[in-house]
Coordinates of N, CA and C and ligand atoms in Angstrom, one line a residue:
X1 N 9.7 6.3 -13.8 CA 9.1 5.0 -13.7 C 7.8 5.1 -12.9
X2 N 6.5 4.7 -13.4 CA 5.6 4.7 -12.7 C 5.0 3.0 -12.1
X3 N 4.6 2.9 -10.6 CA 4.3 1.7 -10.6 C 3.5 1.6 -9.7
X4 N 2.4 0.6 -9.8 CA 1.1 -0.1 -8.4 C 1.6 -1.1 -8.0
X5 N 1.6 -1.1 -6.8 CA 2.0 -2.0 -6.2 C 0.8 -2.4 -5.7
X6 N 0.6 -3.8 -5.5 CA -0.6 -4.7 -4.9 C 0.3 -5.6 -4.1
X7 N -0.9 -5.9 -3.1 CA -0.9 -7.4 -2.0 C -1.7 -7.0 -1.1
X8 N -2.3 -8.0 -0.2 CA -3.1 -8.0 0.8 C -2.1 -7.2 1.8
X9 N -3.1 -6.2 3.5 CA -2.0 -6.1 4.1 C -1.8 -6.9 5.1
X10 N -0.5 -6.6 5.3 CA 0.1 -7.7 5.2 C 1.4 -8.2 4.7
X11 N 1.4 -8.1 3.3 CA 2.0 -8.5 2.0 C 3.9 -8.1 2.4
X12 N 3.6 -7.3 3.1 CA 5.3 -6.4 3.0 C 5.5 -5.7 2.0
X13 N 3.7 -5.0 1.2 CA 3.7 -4.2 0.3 C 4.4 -3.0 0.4
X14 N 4.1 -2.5 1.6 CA 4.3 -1.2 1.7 C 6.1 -0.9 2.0
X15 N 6.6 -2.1 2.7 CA 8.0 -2.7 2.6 C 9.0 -2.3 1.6
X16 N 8.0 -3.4 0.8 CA 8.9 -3.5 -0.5 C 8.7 -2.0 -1.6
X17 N 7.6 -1.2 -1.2 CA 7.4 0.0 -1.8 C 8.3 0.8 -1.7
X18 N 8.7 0.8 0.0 CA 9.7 1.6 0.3 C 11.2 1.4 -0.1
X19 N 11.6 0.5 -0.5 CA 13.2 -0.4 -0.9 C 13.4 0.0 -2.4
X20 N 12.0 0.1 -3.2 CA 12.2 0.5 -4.4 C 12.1 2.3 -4.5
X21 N 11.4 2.3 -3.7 CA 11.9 4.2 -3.8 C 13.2 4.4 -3.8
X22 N 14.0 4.0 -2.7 CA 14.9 4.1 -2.0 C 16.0 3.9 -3.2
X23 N 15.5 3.0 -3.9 CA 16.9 2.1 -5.0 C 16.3 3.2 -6.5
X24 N 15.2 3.9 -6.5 CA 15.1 4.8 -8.0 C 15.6 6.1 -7.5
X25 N 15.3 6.5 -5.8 CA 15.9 7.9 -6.3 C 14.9 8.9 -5.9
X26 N 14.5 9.7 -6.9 CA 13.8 10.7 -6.9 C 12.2 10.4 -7.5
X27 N 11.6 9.2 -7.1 CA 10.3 9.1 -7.4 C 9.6 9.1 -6.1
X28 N 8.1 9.5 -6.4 CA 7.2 9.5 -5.2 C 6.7 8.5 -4.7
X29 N 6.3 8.0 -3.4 CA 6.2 6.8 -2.3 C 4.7 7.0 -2.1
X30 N 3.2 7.1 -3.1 CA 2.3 7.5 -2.0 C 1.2 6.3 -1.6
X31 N 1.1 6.5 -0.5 CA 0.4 5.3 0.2 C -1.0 6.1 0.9
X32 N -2.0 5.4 0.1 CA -3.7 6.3 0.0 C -3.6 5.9 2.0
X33 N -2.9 4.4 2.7 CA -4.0 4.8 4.1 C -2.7 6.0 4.7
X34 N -1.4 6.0 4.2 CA -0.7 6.8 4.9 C -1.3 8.0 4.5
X35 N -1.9 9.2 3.7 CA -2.7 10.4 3.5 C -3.4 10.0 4.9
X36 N -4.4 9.0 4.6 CA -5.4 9.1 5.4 C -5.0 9.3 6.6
X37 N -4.4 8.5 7.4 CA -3.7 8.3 8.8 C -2.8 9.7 9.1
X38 N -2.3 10.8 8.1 CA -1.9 12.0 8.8 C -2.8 12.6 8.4
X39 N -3.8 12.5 7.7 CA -5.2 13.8 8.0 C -5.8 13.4 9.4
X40 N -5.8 12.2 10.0 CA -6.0 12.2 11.0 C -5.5 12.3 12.3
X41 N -4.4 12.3 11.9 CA -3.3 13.1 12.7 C -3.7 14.5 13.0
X42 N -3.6 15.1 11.9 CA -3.6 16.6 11.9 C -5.1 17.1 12.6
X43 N -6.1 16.2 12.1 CA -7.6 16.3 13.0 C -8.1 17.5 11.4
X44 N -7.7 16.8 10.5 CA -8.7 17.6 8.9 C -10.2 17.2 8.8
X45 N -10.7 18.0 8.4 CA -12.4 17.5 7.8 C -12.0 15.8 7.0
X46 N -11.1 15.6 6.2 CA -11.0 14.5 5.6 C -10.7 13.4 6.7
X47 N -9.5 13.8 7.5 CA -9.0 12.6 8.4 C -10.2 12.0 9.7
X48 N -11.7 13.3 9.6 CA -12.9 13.2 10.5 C -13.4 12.0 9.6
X49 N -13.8 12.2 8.3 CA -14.9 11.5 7.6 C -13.9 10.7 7.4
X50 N -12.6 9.9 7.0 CA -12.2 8.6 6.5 C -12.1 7.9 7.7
X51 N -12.1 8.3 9.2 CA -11.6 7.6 10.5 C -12.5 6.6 10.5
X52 N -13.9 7.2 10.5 CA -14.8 6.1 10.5 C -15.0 4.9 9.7
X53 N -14.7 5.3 8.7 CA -14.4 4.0 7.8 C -13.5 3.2 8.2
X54 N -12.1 3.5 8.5 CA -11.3 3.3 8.3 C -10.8 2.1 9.9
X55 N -11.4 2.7 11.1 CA -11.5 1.9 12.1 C -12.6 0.5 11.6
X56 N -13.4 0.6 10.7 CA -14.4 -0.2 10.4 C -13.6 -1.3 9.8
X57 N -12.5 -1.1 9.0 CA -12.1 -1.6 8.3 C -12.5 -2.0 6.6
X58 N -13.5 -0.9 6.5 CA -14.2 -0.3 5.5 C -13.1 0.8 4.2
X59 N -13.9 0.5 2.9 CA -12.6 1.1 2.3 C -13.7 2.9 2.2
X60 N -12.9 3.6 2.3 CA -13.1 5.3 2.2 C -14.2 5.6 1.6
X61 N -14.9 6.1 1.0 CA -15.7 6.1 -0.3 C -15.2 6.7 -1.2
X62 N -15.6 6.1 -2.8 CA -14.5 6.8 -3.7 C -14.7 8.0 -4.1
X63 N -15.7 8.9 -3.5 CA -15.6 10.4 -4.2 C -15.0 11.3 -3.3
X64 N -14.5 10.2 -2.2 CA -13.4 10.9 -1.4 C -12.1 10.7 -1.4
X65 N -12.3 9.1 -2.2 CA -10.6 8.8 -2.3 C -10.3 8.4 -3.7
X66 N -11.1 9.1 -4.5 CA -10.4 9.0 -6.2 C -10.0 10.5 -6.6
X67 N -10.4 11.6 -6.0 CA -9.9 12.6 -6.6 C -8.5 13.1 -5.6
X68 N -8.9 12.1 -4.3 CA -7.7 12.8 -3.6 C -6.6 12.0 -4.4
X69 N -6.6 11.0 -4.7 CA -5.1 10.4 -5.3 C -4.9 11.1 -6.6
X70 N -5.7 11.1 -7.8 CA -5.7 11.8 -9.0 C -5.1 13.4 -8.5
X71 N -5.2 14.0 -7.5 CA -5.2 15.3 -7.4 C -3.8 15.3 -6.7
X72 N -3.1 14.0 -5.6 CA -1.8 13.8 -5.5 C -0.8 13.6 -6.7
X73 N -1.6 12.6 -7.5 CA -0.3 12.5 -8.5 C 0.1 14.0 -9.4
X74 N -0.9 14.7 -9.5 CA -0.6 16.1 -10.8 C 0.4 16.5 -9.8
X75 N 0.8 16.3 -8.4 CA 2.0 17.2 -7.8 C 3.2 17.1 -8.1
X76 N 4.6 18.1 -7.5 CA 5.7 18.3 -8.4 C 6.6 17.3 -8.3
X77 N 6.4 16.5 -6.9 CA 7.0 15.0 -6.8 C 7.1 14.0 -7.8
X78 N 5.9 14.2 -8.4 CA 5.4 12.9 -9.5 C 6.1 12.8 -10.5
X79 N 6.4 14.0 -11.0 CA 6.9 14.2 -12.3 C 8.0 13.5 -12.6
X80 N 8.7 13.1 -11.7 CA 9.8 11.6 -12.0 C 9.4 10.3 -12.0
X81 N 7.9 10.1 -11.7 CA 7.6 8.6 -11.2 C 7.4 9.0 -9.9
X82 N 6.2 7.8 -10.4 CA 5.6 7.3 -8.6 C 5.5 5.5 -8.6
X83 N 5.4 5.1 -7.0 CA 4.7 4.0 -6.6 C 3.6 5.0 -6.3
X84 N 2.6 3.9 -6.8 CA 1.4 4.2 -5.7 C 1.0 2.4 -5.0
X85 N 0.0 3.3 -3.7 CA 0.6 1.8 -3.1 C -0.7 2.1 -2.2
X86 N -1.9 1.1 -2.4 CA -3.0 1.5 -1.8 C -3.9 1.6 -2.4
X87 N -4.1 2.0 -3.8 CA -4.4 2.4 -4.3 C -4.4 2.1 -6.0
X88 N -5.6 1.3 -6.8 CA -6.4 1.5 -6.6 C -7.2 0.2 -5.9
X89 N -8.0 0.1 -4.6 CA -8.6 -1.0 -4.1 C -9.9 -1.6 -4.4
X90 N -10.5 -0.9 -5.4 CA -11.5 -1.6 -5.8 C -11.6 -1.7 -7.3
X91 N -12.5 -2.0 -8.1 CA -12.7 -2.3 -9.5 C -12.6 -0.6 -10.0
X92 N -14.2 0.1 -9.9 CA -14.0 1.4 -10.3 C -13.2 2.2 -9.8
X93 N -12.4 2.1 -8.9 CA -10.8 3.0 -8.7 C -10.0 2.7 -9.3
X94 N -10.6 0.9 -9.9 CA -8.9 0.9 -11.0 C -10.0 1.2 -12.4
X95 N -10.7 1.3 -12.4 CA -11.3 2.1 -14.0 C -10.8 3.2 -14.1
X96 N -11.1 4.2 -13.3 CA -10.9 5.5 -13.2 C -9.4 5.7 -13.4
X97 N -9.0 5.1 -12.6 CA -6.8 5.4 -13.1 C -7.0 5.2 -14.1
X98 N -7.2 4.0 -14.8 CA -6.6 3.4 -16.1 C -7.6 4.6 -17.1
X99 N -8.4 5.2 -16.6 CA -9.1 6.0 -17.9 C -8.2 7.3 -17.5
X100 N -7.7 7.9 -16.4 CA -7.4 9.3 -16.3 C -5.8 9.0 -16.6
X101 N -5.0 7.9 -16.4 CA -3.9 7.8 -17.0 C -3.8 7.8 -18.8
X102 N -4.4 7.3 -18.9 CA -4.7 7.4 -20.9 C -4.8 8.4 -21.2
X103 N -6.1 9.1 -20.2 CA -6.4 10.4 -20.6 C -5.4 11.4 -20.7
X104 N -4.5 11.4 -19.7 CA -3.2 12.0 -19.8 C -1.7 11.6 -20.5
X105 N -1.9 10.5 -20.8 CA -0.7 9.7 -21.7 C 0.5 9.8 -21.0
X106 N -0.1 9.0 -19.3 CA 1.0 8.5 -18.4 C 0.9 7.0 -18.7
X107 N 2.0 7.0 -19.0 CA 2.2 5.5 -18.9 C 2.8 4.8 -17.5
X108 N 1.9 3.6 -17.6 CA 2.3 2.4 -16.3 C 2.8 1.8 -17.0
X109 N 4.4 1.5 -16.1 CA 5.5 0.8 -15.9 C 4.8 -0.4 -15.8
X110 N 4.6 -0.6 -14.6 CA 4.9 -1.8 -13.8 C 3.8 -2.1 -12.9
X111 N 2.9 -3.0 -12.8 CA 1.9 -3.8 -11.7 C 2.9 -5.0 -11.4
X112 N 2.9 -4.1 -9.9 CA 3.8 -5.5 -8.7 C 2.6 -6.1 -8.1
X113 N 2.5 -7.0 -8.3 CA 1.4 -7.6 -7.2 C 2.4 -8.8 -6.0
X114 N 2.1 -8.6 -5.2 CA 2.9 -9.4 -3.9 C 1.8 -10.6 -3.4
X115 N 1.8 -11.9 -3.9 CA 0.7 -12.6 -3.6 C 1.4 -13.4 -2.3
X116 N 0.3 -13.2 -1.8 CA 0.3 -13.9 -0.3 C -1.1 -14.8 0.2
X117 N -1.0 -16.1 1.1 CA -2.4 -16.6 1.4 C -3.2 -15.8 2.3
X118 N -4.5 -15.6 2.8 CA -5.1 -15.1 3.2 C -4.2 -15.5 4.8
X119 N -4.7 -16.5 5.0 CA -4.1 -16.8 6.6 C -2.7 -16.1 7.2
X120 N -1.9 -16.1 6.1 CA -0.3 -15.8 6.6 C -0.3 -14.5 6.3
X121 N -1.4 -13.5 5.8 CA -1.2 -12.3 5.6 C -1.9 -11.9 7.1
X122 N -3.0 -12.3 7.6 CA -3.7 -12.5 8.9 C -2.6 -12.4 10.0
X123 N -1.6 -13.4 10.3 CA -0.6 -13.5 11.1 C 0.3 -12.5 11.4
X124 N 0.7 -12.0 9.6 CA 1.3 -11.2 9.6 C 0.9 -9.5 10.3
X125 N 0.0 -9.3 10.0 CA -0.9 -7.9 10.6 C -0.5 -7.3 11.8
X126 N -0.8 -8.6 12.7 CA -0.9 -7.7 13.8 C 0.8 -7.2 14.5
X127 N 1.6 -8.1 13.8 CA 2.8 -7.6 14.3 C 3.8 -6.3 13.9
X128 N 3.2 -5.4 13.0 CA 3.9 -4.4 12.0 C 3.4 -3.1 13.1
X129 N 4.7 -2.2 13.1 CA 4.9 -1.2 13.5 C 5.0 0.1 13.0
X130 N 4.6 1.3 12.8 CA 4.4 2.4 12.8 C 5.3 3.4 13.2
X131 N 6.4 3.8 12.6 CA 7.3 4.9 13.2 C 6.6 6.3 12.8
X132 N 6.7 7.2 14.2 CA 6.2 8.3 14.3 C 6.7 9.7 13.4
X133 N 8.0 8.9 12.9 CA 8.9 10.0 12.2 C 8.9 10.2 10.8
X134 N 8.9 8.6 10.0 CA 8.8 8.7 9.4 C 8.1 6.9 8.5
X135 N 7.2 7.1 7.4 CA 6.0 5.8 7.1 C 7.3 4.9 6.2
X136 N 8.0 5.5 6.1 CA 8.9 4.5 5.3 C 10.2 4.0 5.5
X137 N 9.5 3.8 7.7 CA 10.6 2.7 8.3 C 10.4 2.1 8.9
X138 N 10.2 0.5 7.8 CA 9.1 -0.3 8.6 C 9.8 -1.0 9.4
X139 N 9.2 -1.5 10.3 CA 9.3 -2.3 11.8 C 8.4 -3.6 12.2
X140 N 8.5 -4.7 12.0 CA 7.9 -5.7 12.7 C 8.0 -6.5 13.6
X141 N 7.5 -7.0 14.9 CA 8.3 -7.4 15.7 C 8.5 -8.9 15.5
X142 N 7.9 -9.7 14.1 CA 8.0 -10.6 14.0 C 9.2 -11.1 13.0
X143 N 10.1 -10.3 12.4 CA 11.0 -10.3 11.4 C 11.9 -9.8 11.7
X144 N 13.1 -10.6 11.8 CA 14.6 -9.7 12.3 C 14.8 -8.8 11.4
X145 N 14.6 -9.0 10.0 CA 15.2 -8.3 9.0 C 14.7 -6.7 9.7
X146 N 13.3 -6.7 10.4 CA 13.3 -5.0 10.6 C 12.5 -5.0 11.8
X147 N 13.2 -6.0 12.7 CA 12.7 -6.0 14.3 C 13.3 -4.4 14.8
X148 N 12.2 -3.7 15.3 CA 12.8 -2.6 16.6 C 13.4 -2.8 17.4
X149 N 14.2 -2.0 17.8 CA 15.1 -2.0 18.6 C 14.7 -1.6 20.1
X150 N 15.6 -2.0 21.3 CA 14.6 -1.7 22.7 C 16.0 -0.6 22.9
X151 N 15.4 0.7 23.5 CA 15.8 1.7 23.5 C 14.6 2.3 25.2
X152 N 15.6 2.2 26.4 CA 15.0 2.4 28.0 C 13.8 1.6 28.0
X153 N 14.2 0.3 27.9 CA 12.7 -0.8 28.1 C 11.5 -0.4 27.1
X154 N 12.1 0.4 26.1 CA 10.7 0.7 24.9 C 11.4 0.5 23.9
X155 N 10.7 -0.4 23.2 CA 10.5 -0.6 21.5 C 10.2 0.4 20.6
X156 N 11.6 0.8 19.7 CA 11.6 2.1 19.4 C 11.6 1.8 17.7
X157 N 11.8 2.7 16.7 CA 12.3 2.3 15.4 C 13.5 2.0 15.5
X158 N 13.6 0.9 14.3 CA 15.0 0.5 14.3 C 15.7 1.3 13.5
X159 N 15.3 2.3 12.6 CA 16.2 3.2 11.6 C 16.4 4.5 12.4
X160 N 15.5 5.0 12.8 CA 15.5 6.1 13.4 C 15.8 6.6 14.7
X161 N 15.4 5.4 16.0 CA 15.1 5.6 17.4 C 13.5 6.4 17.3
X162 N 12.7 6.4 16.4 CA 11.2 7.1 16.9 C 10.9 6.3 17.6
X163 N 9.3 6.8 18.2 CA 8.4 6.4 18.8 C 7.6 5.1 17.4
X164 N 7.2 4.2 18.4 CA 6.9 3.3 17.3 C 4.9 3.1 17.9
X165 N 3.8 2.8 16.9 CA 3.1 2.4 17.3 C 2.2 1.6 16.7
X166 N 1.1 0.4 17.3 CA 0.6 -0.3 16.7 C -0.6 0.1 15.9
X167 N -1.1 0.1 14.4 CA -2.7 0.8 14.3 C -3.9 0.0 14.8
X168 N -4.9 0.8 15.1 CA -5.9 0.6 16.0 C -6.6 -0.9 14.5
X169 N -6.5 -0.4 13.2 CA -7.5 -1.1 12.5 C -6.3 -2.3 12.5
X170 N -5.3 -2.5 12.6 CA -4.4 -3.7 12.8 C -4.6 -5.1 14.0
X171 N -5.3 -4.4 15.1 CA -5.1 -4.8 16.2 C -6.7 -5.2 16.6
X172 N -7.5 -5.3 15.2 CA -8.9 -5.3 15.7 C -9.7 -6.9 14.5
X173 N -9.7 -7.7 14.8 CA -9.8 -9.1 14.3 C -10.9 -8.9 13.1
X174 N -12.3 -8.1 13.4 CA -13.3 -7.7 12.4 C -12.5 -7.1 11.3
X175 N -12.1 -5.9 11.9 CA -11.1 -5.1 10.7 C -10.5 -5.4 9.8
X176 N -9.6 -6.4 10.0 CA -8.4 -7.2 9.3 C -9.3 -8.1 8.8
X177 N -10.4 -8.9 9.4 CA -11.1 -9.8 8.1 C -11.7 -8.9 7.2
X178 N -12.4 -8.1 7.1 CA -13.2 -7.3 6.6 C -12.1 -6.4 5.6
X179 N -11.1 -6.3 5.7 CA -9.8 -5.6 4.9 C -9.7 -6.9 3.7
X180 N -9.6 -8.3 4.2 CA -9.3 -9.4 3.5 C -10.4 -9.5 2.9
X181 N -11.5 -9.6 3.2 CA -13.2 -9.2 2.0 C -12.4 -8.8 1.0
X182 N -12.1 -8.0 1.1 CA -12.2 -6.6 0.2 C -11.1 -7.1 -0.7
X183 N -9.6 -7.3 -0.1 CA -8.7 -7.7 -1.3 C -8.5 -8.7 -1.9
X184 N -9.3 -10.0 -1.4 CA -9.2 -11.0 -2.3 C -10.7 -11.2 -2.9
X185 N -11.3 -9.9 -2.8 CA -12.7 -10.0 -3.8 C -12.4 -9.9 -5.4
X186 N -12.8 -11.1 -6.3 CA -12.3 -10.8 -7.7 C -13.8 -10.0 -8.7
X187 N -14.2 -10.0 -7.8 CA -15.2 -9.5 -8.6 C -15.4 -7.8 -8.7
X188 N -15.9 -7.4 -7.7 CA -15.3 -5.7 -7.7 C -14.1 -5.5 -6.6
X189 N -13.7 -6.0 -6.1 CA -12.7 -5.9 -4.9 C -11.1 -5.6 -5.1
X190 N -10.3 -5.5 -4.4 CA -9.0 -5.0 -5.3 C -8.6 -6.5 -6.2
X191 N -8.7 -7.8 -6.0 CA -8.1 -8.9 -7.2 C -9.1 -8.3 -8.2
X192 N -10.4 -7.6 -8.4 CA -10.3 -7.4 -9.7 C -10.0 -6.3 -10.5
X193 N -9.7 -4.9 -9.6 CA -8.6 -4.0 -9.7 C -7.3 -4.4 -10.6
X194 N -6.5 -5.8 -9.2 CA -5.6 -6.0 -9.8 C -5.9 -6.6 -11.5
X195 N -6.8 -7.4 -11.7 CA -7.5 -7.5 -13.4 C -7.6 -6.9 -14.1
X196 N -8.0 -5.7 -13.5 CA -8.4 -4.8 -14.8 C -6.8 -4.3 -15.8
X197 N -5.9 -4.1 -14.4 CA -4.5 -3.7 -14.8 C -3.6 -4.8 -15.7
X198 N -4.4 -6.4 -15.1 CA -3.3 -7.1 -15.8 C -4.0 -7.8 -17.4
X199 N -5.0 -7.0 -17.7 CA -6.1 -7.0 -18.6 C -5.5 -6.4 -20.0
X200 N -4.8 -5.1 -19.4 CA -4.3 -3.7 -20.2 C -3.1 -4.4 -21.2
X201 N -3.1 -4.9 -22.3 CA -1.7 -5.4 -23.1 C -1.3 -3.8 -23.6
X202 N 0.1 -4.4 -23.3 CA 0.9 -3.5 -24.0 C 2.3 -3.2 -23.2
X203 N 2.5 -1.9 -22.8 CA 3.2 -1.1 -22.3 C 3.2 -1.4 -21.0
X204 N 2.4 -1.8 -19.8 CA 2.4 -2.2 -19.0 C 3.0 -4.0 -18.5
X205 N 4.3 -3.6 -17.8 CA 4.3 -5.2 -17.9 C 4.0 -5.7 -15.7
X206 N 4.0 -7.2 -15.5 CA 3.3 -7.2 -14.7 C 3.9 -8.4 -13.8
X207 N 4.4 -7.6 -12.3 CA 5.3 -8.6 -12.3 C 4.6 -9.3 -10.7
X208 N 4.7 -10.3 -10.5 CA 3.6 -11.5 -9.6 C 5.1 -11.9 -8.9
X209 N 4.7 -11.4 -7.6 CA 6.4 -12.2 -6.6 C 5.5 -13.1 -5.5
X210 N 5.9 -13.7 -5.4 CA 5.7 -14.8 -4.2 C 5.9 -14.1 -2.7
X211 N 5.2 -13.5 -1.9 CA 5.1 -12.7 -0.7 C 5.7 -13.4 0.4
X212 N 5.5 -15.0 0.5 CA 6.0 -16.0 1.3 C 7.8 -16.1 2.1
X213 N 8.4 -15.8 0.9 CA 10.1 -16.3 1.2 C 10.0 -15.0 2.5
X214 N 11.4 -14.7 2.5 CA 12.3 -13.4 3.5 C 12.1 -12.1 3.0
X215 N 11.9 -11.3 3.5 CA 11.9 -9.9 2.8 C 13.1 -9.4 2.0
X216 N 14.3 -9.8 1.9 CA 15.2 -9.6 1.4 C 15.2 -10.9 -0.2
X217 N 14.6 -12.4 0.2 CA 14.1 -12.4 -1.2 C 13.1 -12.1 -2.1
X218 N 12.2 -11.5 -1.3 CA 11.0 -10.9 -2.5 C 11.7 -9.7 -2.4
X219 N 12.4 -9.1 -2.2 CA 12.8 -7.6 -2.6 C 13.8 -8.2 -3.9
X220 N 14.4 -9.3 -4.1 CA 15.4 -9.2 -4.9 C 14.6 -10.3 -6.1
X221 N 13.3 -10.8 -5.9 CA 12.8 -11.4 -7.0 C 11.9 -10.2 -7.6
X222 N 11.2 -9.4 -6.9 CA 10.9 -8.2 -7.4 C 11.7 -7.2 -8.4
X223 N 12.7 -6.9 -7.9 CA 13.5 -6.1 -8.4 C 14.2 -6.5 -9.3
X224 N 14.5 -8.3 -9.7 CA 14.7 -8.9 -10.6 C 13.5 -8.7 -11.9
X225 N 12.5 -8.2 -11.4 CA 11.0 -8.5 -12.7 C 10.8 -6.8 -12.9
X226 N 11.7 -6.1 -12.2 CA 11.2 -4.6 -13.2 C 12.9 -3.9 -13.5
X227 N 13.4 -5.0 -14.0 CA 14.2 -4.5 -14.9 C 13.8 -4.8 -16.6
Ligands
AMP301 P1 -3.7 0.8 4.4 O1 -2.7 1.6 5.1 O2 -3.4 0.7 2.9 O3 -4.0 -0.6 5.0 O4 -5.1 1.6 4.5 C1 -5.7 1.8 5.7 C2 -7.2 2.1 5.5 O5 -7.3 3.3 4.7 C3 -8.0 1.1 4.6 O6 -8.4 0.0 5.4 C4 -9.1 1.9 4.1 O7 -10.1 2.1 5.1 C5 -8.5 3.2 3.8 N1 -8.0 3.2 2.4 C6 -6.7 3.2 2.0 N2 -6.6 3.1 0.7 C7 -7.9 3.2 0.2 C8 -8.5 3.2 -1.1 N3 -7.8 3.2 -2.2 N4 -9.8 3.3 -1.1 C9 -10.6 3.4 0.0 N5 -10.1 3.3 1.2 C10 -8.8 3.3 1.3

């Protein structure tokens, strides 16, 4: 099963990305800022040139972030299915999929789009946490469903006990508006990304959850729409 997941961040995209891996099994989880954020970990030529952007709250440039995802999916993970999730964020990144998927005669499953208002995805931001162990155990200090746990007066992961931490472009008010530019842009921005996808008749079907309820019901109205 292949699928895009969309929403502003925020959205509990990357959440609900993770809940569905979890429930298929043996498909791949890839999330374009999670690449980015361990090349910069690691201190790579790539994690040098995307940082700057990326504290900007600026999206990558795409002749740096359309071959790296095209060049992720040919790997041996994929071959069962992927989310991808992040990806693609603007107009020509969703040209480019939709022409290199044809080109290859992979078919898309499924466009999840997780719609949420601009403001309540704002709120949401600054409270989501970062486990050091691993990206697909999310933590917010605002949501019991995946509040951390306090482990010697520190707020740790709640699945794991990791080290938990806030991102710098999360915690920076320019950033997060300048992130919201970008995804509720319908003109080249990821809403008309998400267009181009929900443009495509056919084989692709396209399922629109309401981001607002509990994380436990958009996980089960979601998972209700890609059956
Ligand atoms: P995310 O974790 O999805 O919020 O991504 C964090 C940051 O990584 C974004 O604000 C961008 O700077 C960069 N990034 C992630 N995905 C893309 C993409 N598809 N195109 C360009 N930049 C991206």
């Amino acid at each position: 099963m292949n699928i895009l997941m969309f929403g502003p961040n925020g959205s509990g995209k990357g959440t609900q990305g993770a809940i569905i891996q979890e429930q298929q099994g043996n498909i791949a989880h890839i999330e374009s800022g999670a690449i980015f954020r361990k090349n910069i970990g690691g201190g790579t030529e790539l994690g040098k040139k995307a940082k700057v952007y990326i504290d900007r709250g600026d999206l990558v440039p795409d002749n740096i972030t359309i071959p790296m995802i095209l060049d992720r999916l040919k790997e041996d993970d994929c071959k069962n299915g992927w989310i991808l999730d992040g990806f693609p964020r603007n107009k020509v990144q969703a040209e480019t999929l939709a022409k290199a998927l044809k080109d290859e005669g992979i078919k898309l499953d499924y466009v999840v789009e997780i719609v949420l208002p601009r403001e309540v995805a704002k709120i949401r931001i600054t409270g989501r946490r970062l486990c050091a162990n691993d990206n697909n155990h999310p933590n917010h200090i605002a949501f019991d469903a995946i509040k951390p746990v306090e482990k010697d007066g520190k707020l740790v992961c709640r699945v794991c006990g990791g080290a938990l931490s806030a991102r710098a472009d999360d915690q920076d008010d320019a950033a997060i508006d300048k992130r919201h530019d970008i995804y509720y842009d319908d003109k080249t921005g990821t809403m008309a990304a998400v267009n181009v996808f929900k443009a495509l008749k056919g084989e692709t079907k396209v399922v629109s959850v309401d981001g607002r309820p509990s994380i436990k019901e958009v996980t089960a109205t979601m998972l209700a729409g890609l059956k």
